[in-house]
Amino acid sequence: RAERLRLKGRAALDSYLATCHGRSVEVLVEEPTIGRTPQFAEITLDKVATPGSLVTASIMGHDSGRLTGTVLT
């Protein structure tokens, strides 16, 4: 039962992440190339940014349960 729930959870996350493609979002930078969107989705950034800063990123896709994005500002 737990495995079925994990699979459904992964499917729901992948579905949500797919809907984000092409959007521009504000990202709170947690590590030099990793941050979180306002919906708490993790995002890998293509450029180094200062942890604690806010940057705008364009979402290019997703991989392994995490968004991928290009820093715009």
Short mmCIF file of C-alpha atoms in Angstrom, two decimals:
data_model
loop_
_atom_site.label_atom_id
_atom_site.label_comp_id
_atom_site.label_asym_id
_atom_site.label_seq_id
_atom_site.Cartn_x
_atom_site.Cartn_y
_atom_site.Cartn_z
CA ARG A 1 0.00 0.00 0.00
CA ALA A 2 2.78 2.43 0.87
CA GLU A 3 4.47 1.80 -2.47
CA ARG A 4 1.24 2.59 -4.35
CA LEU A 5 0.94 5.88 -2.44
CA ARG A 6 4.55 6.79 -3.23
CA LEU A 7 3.95 6.08 -6.92
CA LYS A 8 0.81 8.23 -6.93
CA GLY A 9 2.68 11.00 -5.13
CA ARG A 10 5.51 10.92 -7.70
CA ALA A 11 2.99 10.96 -10.54
CA ALA A 12 1.19 13.96 -9.03
CA LEU A 13 4.49 15.82 -8.56
CA ASP A 14 5.58 15.10 -12.15
CA SER A 15 2.20 16.28 -13.41
CA TYR A 16 2.45 19.55 -11.45
CA LEU A 17 6.06 20.18 -12.52
CA ALA A 18 5.09 19.66 -16.17
CA THR A 19 2.49 22.45 -15.89
CA CYS A 20 5.22 24.90 -14.80
CA HIS A 21 7.21 24.70 -18.04
CA GLY A 22 7.59 28.11 -19.72
CA ARG A 23 6.58 30.17 -16.68
CA SER A 24 8.69 32.88 -15.10
CA VAL A 25 8.81 32.63 -11.31
CA GLU A 26 10.50 34.28 -8.37
CA VAL A 27 12.97 31.91 -6.71
CA LEU A 28 14.38 32.02 -3.20
CA VAL A 29 17.97 30.84 -3.57
CA GLU A 30 18.92 28.28 -0.89
CA GLU A 31 22.24 27.08 -2.35
CA PRO A 32 24.28 28.65 -5.19
CA THR A 33 22.34 26.79 -7.92
CA ILE A 34 19.28 25.49 -6.01
CA GLY A 35 16.20 27.37 -4.87
CA ARG A 36 12.47 27.16 -4.20
CA THR A 37 9.50 28.66 -5.98
CA PRO A 38 6.63 30.32 -4.08
CA GLN A 39 4.88 26.91 -4.21
CA PHE A 40 7.97 25.32 -2.53
CA ALA A 41 8.98 23.35 -5.63
CA GLU A 42 12.73 22.81 -5.83
CA ILE A 43 14.45 24.30 -8.86
CA THR A 44 17.97 23.86 -10.22
CA LEU A 45 19.29 27.12 -11.66
CA ASP A 46 21.66 27.42 -14.62
CA LYS A 47 23.74 30.18 -12.97
CA VAL A 48 25.20 30.69 -9.53
CA ALA A 49 23.20 33.04 -7.30
CA THR A 50 23.70 34.27 -3.75
CA PRO A 51 21.93 32.11 -1.13
CA GLY A 52 19.16 34.12 0.52
CA SER A 53 18.56 36.27 -2.55
CA LEU A 54 15.52 36.37 -4.79
CA VAL A 55 15.95 35.86 -8.53
CA THR A 56 13.54 35.56 -11.42
CA ALA A 57 13.88 32.36 -13.43
CA SER A 58 12.26 30.95 -16.52
CA ILE A 59 11.29 27.31 -16.03
CA MET A 60 12.74 25.19 -18.81
CA GLY A 61 11.57 21.75 -17.66
CA HIS A 62 11.97 19.25 -14.85
CA ASP A 63 14.10 16.26 -13.97
CA SER A 64 14.09 13.83 -11.03
CA GLY A 65 11.35 15.67 -9.16
CA ARG A 66 12.96 19.11 -9.49
CA LEU A 67 12.36 22.01 -11.86
CA THR A 68 15.16 23.31 -14.06
CA GLY A 69 15.41 26.98 -14.87
CA THR A 70 17.34 29.81 -16.47
CA VAL A 71 18.09 32.83 -14.29
CA LEU A 72 16.67 36.01 -15.83
CA THR A 73 17.72 38.52 -13.15
#
